[in-house]
Coordinates of C-alpha atoms in Angstrom, one line a residue:
M1 CA 143.8 -45.9 116.3
A2 CA 141.2 -44.2 114.1
S3 CA 138.7 -47.1 114.7
Y4 CA 139.3 -47.0 118.4
T5 CA 138.9 -43.2 118.5
F6 CA 135.7 -43.5 116.5
Y7 CA 134.3 -46.0 119.1
A8 CA 135.6 -43.9 122.0
F9 CA 133.5 -40.9 120.9
W10 CA 130.5 -42.9 122.1
R11 CA 131.7 -44.4 125.4
F12 CA 135.4 -44.4 126.1
E13 CA 135.3 -47.1 128.8
Y14 CA 133.9 -49.6 126.4
V15 CA 137.0 -49.4 124.2
F16 CA 138.6 -51.7 126.8
L17 CA 136.0 -54.4 125.9
L18 CA 137.2 -54.2 122.3
L19 CA 140.8 -54.3 123.4
S20 CA 140.4 -57.2 125.8
S21 CA 138.6 -59.3 123.2
T22 CA 141.3 -58.5 120.7
L23 CA 144.2 -59.3 123.0
L24 CA 142.6 -62.5 124.3
D25 CA 141.8 -63.8 120.8
Y26 CA 145.2 -62.9 119.5
I27 CA 146.9 -65.0 122.3
C28 CA 144.4 -67.9 122.1
A29 CA 144.6 -68.2 118.3
R30 CA 148.4 -68.1 118.3
Q31 CA 148.5 -70.8 121.0
I32 CA 145.9 -72.9 119.2
E33 CA 148.0 -72.8 116.0
R34 CA 151.2 -73.8 117.9
A35 CA 149.7 -76.5 120.1
T36 CA 149.9 -80.1 118.9
Q37 CA 147.8 -81.7 121.6
S38 CA 144.0 -81.6 121.1
R39 CA 143.4 -80.9 124.8
I40 CA 145.5 -77.7 124.7
R41 CA 143.8 -76.5 121.5
K42 CA 140.4 -77.1 123.0
T43 CA 141.4 -75.3 126.2
Y44 CA 142.3 -72.1 124.4
L45 CA 139.3 -72.3 122.2
F46 CA 137.1 -72.7 125.3
L47 CA 138.8 -69.7 126.9
S48 CA 138.1 -67.5 123.9
L49 CA 134.5 -68.6 123.5
F50 CA 133.8 -68.4 127.2
F51 CA 135.1 -64.8 127.4
N52 CA 133.5 -63.5 124.3
L53 CA 130.1 -65.2 124.8
G54 CA 130.3 -64.4 128.5
V55 CA 130.6 -60.7 127.9
L56 CA 127.8 -60.8 125.3
V57 CA 125.5 -62.6 127.6
F58 CA 126.3 -60.4 130.6
F59 CA 125.5 -57.1 128.8
K60 CA 122.7 -58.3 126.6
Y61 CA 120.9 -61.1 128.3
A62 CA 121.6 -60.9 132.1
N63 CA 118.3 -59.1 132.9
F64 CA 116.3 -61.2 130.4
F65 CA 117.4 -64.5 131.9
G66 CA 117.1 -63.1 135.5
D67 CA 113.6 -61.8 135.0
N68 CA 112.4 -65.0 133.4
I69 CA 113.9 -67.2 136.1
V70 CA 112.1 -65.0 138.7
S71 CA 108.8 -65.3 136.8
L72 CA 109.2 -69.1 136.5
A73 CA 110.1 -69.5 140.2
N74 CA 107.2 -67.3 141.3
L75 CA 104.9 -69.4 139.1
L76 CA 106.1 -72.5 141.0
G77 CA 105.4 -70.8 144.3
V78 CA 109.1 -70.0 145.1
E79 CA 109.8 -66.5 146.2
V80 CA 112.8 -65.2 144.3
S81 CA 113.8 -61.6 143.6
W82 CA 115.9 -60.0 140.9
V83 CA 117.4 -56.6 140.9
T84 CA 117.4 -55.2 137.3
W85 CA 120.9 -54.1 136.2
H86 CA 120.7 -50.9 134.2
L87 CA 123.5 -51.8 131.8
V88 CA 124.3 -49.8 128.7
L89 CA 124.6 -52.2 125.8
P90 CA 128.0 -51.7 124.1
L91 CA 127.5 -50.5 120.5
G92 CA 128.0 -53.3 117.9
I93 CA 128.8 -56.0 120.6
S94 CA 126.7 -58.6 118.8
F95 CA 128.5 -57.9 115.5
Y96 CA 132.1 -57.8 116.6
T97 CA 131.7 -60.7 119.1
F98 CA 130.5 -63.0 116.2
Q99 CA 133.4 -61.7 114.1
T100 CA 136.0 -62.5 116.7
I101 CA 134.4 -65.9 117.4
S102 CA 134.6 -66.8 113.7
Y103 CA 138.3 -65.9 113.7
T104 CA 139.2 -68.2 116.6
L105 CA 137.0 -71.1 115.2
D106 CA 138.6 -70.8 111.8
V107 CA 142.1 -71.0 113.3
Y108 CA 141.0 -74.0 115.4
H109 CA 139.6 -75.8 112.4
R110 CA 142.8 -75.0 110.5
R111 CA 140.9 -73.0 107.9
L112 CA 143.0 -70.0 108.7
N113 CA 146.5 -69.2 110.0
A114 CA 146.6 -67.2 113.1
E115 CA 147.4 -63.5 112.5
K116 CA 150.9 -62.6 113.5
S117 CA 150.3 -58.8 113.6
I118 CA 148.2 -57.7 116.6
I119 CA 147.7 -54.4 114.8
N120 CA 146.0 -56.1 111.9
L121 CA 143.9 -58.2 114.2
A122 CA 142.8 -55.1 116.2
L123 CA 141.8 -53.4 113.0
Y124 CA 139.9 -56.5 111.9
V125 CA 137.9 -56.4 115.2
S126 CA 137.4 -52.7 115.2
F127 CA 137.3 -51.6 111.5
F128 CA 135.1 -48.6 111.9
P129 CA 132.9 -48.7 108.7
Q130 CA 131.3 -52.0 109.8
L131 CA 132.0 -52.0 113.5
I132 CA 128.6 -50.8 114.7
A133 CA 126.2 -52.8 112.5
G134 CA 128.1 -55.1 110.2
P135 CA 128.4 -56.7 107.9
I136 CA 130.0 -59.5 109.9
E137 CA 133.2 -60.1 108.0
R138 CA 135.5 -63.2 108.0
A139 CA 139.1 -62.8 108.8
C140 CA 140.2 -64.7 105.7
D141 CA 138.5 -62.0 103.6
L142 CA 139.4 -58.9 105.6
L143 CA 142.9 -59.4 107.0
P144 CA 144.7 -59.7 103.6
Q145 CA 143.3 -56.4 102.5
F146 CA 144.8 -54.5 105.5
N147 CA 148.2 -55.0 104.0
Q148 CA 147.3 -52.7 101.1
L149 CA 145.2 -49.9 102.6
K150 CA 145.2 -46.9 100.3
L151 CA 142.8 -44.0 99.8
R152 CA 140.9 -44.7 96.6
F153 CA 138.3 -42.4 95.2
S154 CA 135.9 -44.4 93.0
Q155 CA 132.5 -43.9 91.4
E156 CA 131.4 -47.2 92.9
A157 CA 132.1 -46.0 96.5
I158 CA 130.1 -42.8 95.9
Y159 CA 127.3 -44.8 94.4
W160 CA 127.0 -47.0 97.5
I161 CA 127.3 -44.1 100.0
T162 CA 124.7 -42.0 98.1
L163 CA 122.3 -45.0 97.8
G164 CA 122.8 -45.7 101.5
F165 CA 121.9 -42.2 102.6
F166 CA 118.9 -42.2 100.3
K167 CA 117.6 -45.4 101.8
K168 CA 118.1 -44.1 105.4
M169 CA 117.2 -40.4 105.2
V170 CA 114.6 -40.4 102.5
V171 CA 112.9 -43.8 102.8
A172 CA 113.4 -45.1 106.3
D173 CA 113.2 -41.9 108.2
N174 CA 110.2 -40.6 106.4
L175 CA 108.3 -43.8 107.2
A176 CA 109.5 -43.9 110.9
P177 CA 106.9 -41.5 112.4
F178 CA 104.0 -43.5 111.0
V179 CA 105.5 -46.8 112.1
E180 CA 106.2 -45.4 115.6
K181 CA 102.6 -44.3 115.9
V182 CA 101.2 -47.7 114.8
F183 CA 103.4 -49.6 117.2
N184 CA 103.0 -47.3 120.1
P185 CA 100.6 -49.0 122.5
E186 CA 99.5 -45.7 124.0
I187 CA 98.2 -44.4 120.6
R188 CA 95.0 -45.8 119.1
V189 CA 94.9 -45.8 115.3
E190 CA 92.5 -46.9 112.7
V191 CA 92.3 -50.7 112.2
V192 CA 93.5 -50.5 108.6
D193 CA 96.6 -48.5 109.8
Y194 CA 98.0 -51.6 111.4
L195 CA 98.0 -53.2 108.0
W196 CA 99.8 -50.2 106.4
G197 CA 102.1 -50.1 109.4
M198 CA 103.1 -53.7 108.7
Y199 CA 104.1 -52.8 105.2
A200 CA 105.7 -49.5 106.3
F201 CA 108.0 -51.2 108.9
A202 CA 109.0 -54.0 106.4
I203 CA 110.2 -51.3 104.1
Q204 CA 111.7 -49.1 106.9
I205 CA 113.8 -51.8 108.4
Y206 CA 115.1 -52.9 105.0
A207 CA 115.9 -49.3 103.9
D208 CA 117.4 -48.5 107.3
F209 CA 119.7 -51.6 107.7
S210 CA 120.7 -52.0 104.1
G211 CA 121.3 -48.3 104.0
Y212 CA 123.9 -48.6 106.7
S213 CA 125.5 -51.6 105.0
D214 CA 125.7 -49.7 101.7
I215 CA 127.3 -46.7 103.4
A216 CA 129.8 -49.0 105.2
L217 CA 130.6 -50.7 101.9
G218 CA 131.2 -47.3 100.2
I219 CA 133.4 -45.9 103.0
A220 CA 135.5 -49.1 103.1
L221 CA 136.0 -48.9 99.3
L222 CA 137.4 -45.3 99.8
L223 CA 140.0 -46.9 102.1
G224 CA 140.8 -49.7 99.6
V225 CA 138.8 -52.4 101.4
R226 CA 136.0 -54.3 99.9
L227 CA 133.3 -55.5 102.3
H228 CA 130.7 -58.1 101.3
Q229 CA 127.3 -56.8 100.1
N230 CA 124.9 -57.5 103.0
F231 CA 121.6 -57.3 101.1
R232 CA 120.7 -58.4 97.6
Q233 CA 117.1 -57.3 97.0
P234 CA 115.6 -59.6 99.6
Y235 CA 112.0 -58.8 98.9
F236 CA 112.3 -60.3 95.5
A237 CA 113.0 -63.7 97.0
S238 CA 110.6 -66.5 95.9
S239 CA 111.3 -68.8 98.9
F240 CA 112.2 -68.3 102.5
Q241 CA 115.5 -70.0 101.9
E242 CA 116.3 -67.6 99.1
F243 CA 115.2 -64.7 101.4
W244 CA 117.9 -65.6 104.0
R245 CA 120.5 -65.8 101.2
R246 CA 119.6 -62.2 100.4
W247 CA 118.8 -60.6 103.8
H248 CA 121.6 -59.8 106.3
I249 CA 123.7 -62.2 104.3
S250 CA 126.7 -62.0 106.6
L251 CA 124.7 -63.2 109.6
S252 CA 122.8 -65.8 107.6
F253 CA 126.1 -67.4 106.4
W254 CA 127.6 -67.1 109.9
L255 CA 124.7 -69.0 111.4
R256 CA 124.9 -71.5 108.6
D257 CA 128.7 -72.2 109.0
Y258 CA 129.0 -72.0 112.8
V259 CA 125.6 -73.2 114.1
Y260 CA 123.7 -75.1 111.4
F261 CA 126.7 -77.1 110.2
A262 CA 128.0 -77.6 113.7
L263 CA 124.7 -79.2 114.6
G264 CA 125.0 -81.5 111.6
G265 CA 123.4 -79.5 108.8
S266 CA 121.2 -81.4 106.4
Q267 CA 121.3 -85.0 107.6
S268 CA 121.4 -88.0 105.2
K269 CA 121.0 -90.8 107.7
R270 CA 118.0 -92.4 109.3
W271 CA 115.5 -89.8 110.7
A272 CA 117.4 -87.3 108.5
T273 CA 114.4 -85.0 108.0
L274 CA 113.7 -84.7 111.8
F275 CA 117.4 -83.9 112.5
T276 CA 117.5 -81.4 109.7
Y277 CA 114.3 -79.7 110.9
R278 CA 115.8 -79.6 114.4
N279 CA 119.0 -78.0 113.2
L280 CA 117.0 -75.4 111.2
L281 CA 114.9 -74.5 114.1
I282 CA 117.8 -74.2 116.6
T283 CA 119.7 -72.1 114.1
M284 CA 116.9 -69.6 113.6
L285 CA 116.2 -69.5 117.3
V286 CA 119.9 -68.5 117.8
G287 CA 119.4 -65.9 115.0
G288 CA 116.4 -64.5 116.7
L289 CA 118.0 -64.3 120.2
W290 CA 121.0 -62.7 118.6
H291 CA 118.9 -59.6 117.9
G292 CA 118.0 -59.0 121.5
S293 CA 116.7 -60.1 124.9
N294 CA 113.0 -60.2 124.3
W295 CA 110.6 -63.1 123.6
T296 CA 109.5 -61.3 120.5
F297 CA 112.9 -62.0 118.9
V298 CA 112.7 -65.6 119.9
L299 CA 109.2 -66.0 118.5
W300 CA 110.4 -64.2 115.3
G301 CA 113.3 -66.7 114.9
A302 CA 110.9 -69.6 115.6
L303 CA 108.5 -68.4 113.0
H304 CA 111.2 -68.2 110.4
G305 CA 112.5 -71.6 111.4
A306 CA 108.9 -73.0 111.0
L307 CA 108.6 -71.3 107.6
L308 CA 111.9 -72.8 106.4
M309 CA 110.8 -76.3 107.6
A310 CA 107.4 -76.0 106.0
E311 CA 108.7 -75.1 102.6
R312 CA 111.6 -77.6 102.5
P313 CA 109.7 -80.5 101.0
W314 CA 108.7 -78.3 98.1
L315 CA 112.1 -76.9 97.3
R316 CA 112.5 -78.9 94.1
P317 CA 113.8 -77.5 90.8
T318 CA 110.7 -76.4 88.9
I319 CA 110.0 -74.4 85.7
Q320 CA 109.8 -70.8 86.9
Y321 CA 107.0 -69.1 85.0
P322 CA 107.1 -65.3 85.6
V323 CA 103.5 -65.2 87.0
L324 CA 104.2 -68.2 89.3
R325 CA 107.4 -66.6 90.5
F326 CA 105.7 -63.3 91.2
L327 CA 103.0 -65.0 93.2
K328 CA 105.6 -66.8 95.2
Q329 CA 107.5 -63.5 95.8
C330 CA 104.2 -62.0 97.1
W331 CA 103.7 -65.0 99.4
V332 CA 107.2 -64.8 100.9
F333 CA 107.1 -61.0 101.3
H334 CA 103.8 -61.0 103.2
W335 CA 105.0 -63.7 105.6
V336 CA 108.3 -61.9 106.2
A337 CA 106.4 -58.6 106.7
L338 CA 104.0 -60.3 109.2
A339 CA 107.0 -61.8 111.0
F340 CA 108.5 -58.3 111.3
V341 CA 105.4 -57.2 113.2
I342 CA 106.5 -59.6 116.0
F343 CA 110.1 -58.3 115.6
R344 CA 109.0 -54.7 116.1
A345 CA 106.4 -55.2 118.8
Q346 CA 107.4 -54.3 122.4
N347 CA 106.1 -57.7 123.7
V348 CA 104.3 -60.8 122.5
S349 CA 100.9 -59.5 123.7
Q350 CA 101.2 -56.4 121.6
A351 CA 102.4 -58.5 118.6
I352 CA 99.3 -60.7 118.9
E353 CA 97.0 -57.8 119.2
I354 CA 98.5 -56.0 116.2
I355 CA 98.3 -59.2 114.1
R356 CA 94.6 -59.5 115.1
Q357 CA 94.0 -55.9 114.0
I358 CA 95.7 -56.5 110.7
G359 CA 93.3 -59.4 110.1
E360 CA 90.4 -57.1 110.6
G361 CA 92.1 -54.3 108.6
I362 CA 92.4 -56.4 105.5
V363 CA 88.6 -56.2 104.9
Q364 CA 88.7 -52.4 105.3
V365 CA 91.8 -51.8 103.1
V366 CA 90.1 -49.9 100.3
G367 CA 89.8 -46.2 101.0
A368 CA 90.0 -46.6 104.8
F369 CA 93.2 -44.7 105.7
D370 CA 93.8 -41.1 106.7
L371 CA 95.7 -39.3 104.0
E372 CA 96.7 -36.6 106.6
T373 CA 98.8 -39.0 108.6
F374 CA 99.8 -41.4 105.8
P375 CA 103.5 -41.2 105.1
K376 CA 103.1 -40.1 101.5
V377 CA 106.8 -39.1 100.9
G378 CA 108.1 -42.3 102.5
C379 CA 105.7 -44.4 100.4
F380 CA 106.5 -42.7 97.2
F381 CA 110.3 -43.1 97.6
A382 CA 109.7 -46.7 98.9
V383 CA 108.3 -47.4 95.4
V384 CA 111.4 -45.7 93.9
L385 CA 113.6 -48.0 96.1
V386 CA 111.7 -51.1 94.8
L387 CA 112.4 -49.9 91.2
L388 CA 116.0 -49.4 92.0
D389 CA 116.2 -52.9 93.5
W390 CA 114.4 -54.3 90.4
G391 CA 117.0 -52.5 88.2
Q392 CA 119.9 -54.0 90.2
Q393 CA 118.2 -57.4 90.1
K394 CA 118.1 -57.1 86.3
K395 CA 121.7 -55.9 86.3
W396 CA 120.7 -52.8 84.4
F397 CA 123.1 -50.5 86.3
I398 CA 125.7 -52.6 88.0
P399 CA 127.7 -50.3 90.4
T400 CA 131.2 -51.0 89.1
T401 CA 134.1 -48.7 88.5
S402 CA 133.6 -49.0 84.7
N403 CA 133.1 -45.6 83.0
N404 CA 132.1 -46.9 79.6
G405 CA 128.7 -47.6 78.0
W406 CA 125.2 -46.5 78.7
R407 CA 125.2 -48.0 82.2
Y408 CA 127.6 -45.2 83.2
W409 CA 125.1 -42.5 82.2
V410 CA 122.2 -44.4 83.8
R411 CA 124.2 -44.6 87.0
F412 CA 125.1 -40.9 86.8
G413 CA 121.5 -40.0 86.4
I414 CA 120.4 -42.2 89.3
L415 CA 123.1 -40.7 91.6
T416 CA 122.0 -37.1 90.6
G417 CA 118.4 -38.0 91.4
L418 CA 119.2 -39.6 94.7
F419 CA 121.4 -36.7 95.7
W420 CA 118.5 -34.2 95.2
A421 CA 116.0 -36.5 96.9
I422 CA 118.3 -36.5 99.9
M423 CA 118.6 -32.7 99.8
L424 CA 114.9 -32.0 99.3
F425 CA 113.2 -34.8 101.2
G426 CA 115.9 -36.3 103.6
V427 CA 115.3 -36.2 107.3
F428 CA 118.3 -34.5 108.9
R429 CA 117.3 -34.9 112.6
G430 CA 119.9 -37.5 113.2
A431 CA 117.6 -40.5 113.6
Q432 CA 119.5 -43.6 114.9
F433 CA 119.9 -46.7 112.7
I434 CA 117.6 -49.5 113.9
Y435 CA 120.3 -52.1 114.2
F436 CA 122.5 -49.9 116.5
Q437 CA 120.4 -51.4 119.3
F438 CA 121.6 -54.9 118.5

């Protein structure tokens, strides 16, 4: 009830979408498990997928497909009209839809027994810490924990919550005004600001999204539930494959298990390379389109698919010299940051223009930005965040419940510093998390 009440505070009527999805998947999963005939099992699976994907497509992509069909028809000389539907996108629909789909598919493939308690299944679909923006949890990991819910105060939970608020309020929200100015087509900025804007948004979206995930992880721990860590220092990745094992991990693994593997995964037969590349590209296109109904997201997914394909022949075990690894990390980060320009732009035309401006700005990078408008606070604490990620990468202060050793005091000092940074430099205007729109 608490999770449904939490969701109802936003839009009460959309609670019925959550309830409908839960009831349907409960019935379908139970029938799939009981059925012995393949035809009946497939019928209930189709019913579940049709409803969940149908609701997602209706709310998120109806206008996108309608507008593009009209544009294509008009291009062919056929007069077609489309009335734009002004639909309010349900919060978290992309996240909980993928979560319910994974549950039904796991039952169908006999990787999981159908949940007998509809209360537990309803909690799985609507668990409020991760309902709005993930991580996308699997039923096999989450459902068993609901049988032992208990309030548990732990240092680890406080660590994740504090770190999450620091990322969001001190780093992301202090960078947001500068990013908004750079990506606003009605505001003209210095050429070099587009380059700094690219870096600023790459840090902003990481701090914003991983900040939410950290807060969700910490709140769940207070309830006795352990969620998966959704980010593992992604900007330290030295390959694009490694990046997607560190960035939005729950979505990456969902796409791998339910799209990439369903398409055939890495092929070992004739024409294997072409089939593998096809599967990679389709998977990343689905991942791009999952984010929203705009060609920028499709292009962003296609670019990441192309990068994964381009590096694949070179992913061989090699001696990792520190300097070589650092250069590879820089290479991957700059491509990821450039791709985020497409992700953030309002349309493809704006993305192309900003990328062109970035190319011109590179030659003007030294001493060519306005210190008055430069996000000094955000940039300073972005460096602090990089150092924190580096420390976690080196396992210098692992956030466990252990109260022994020097790591305890390091963690205590970090928590104290983060708390005062939030109090002194945090943005308390209630800025929305970026991934709430997805």
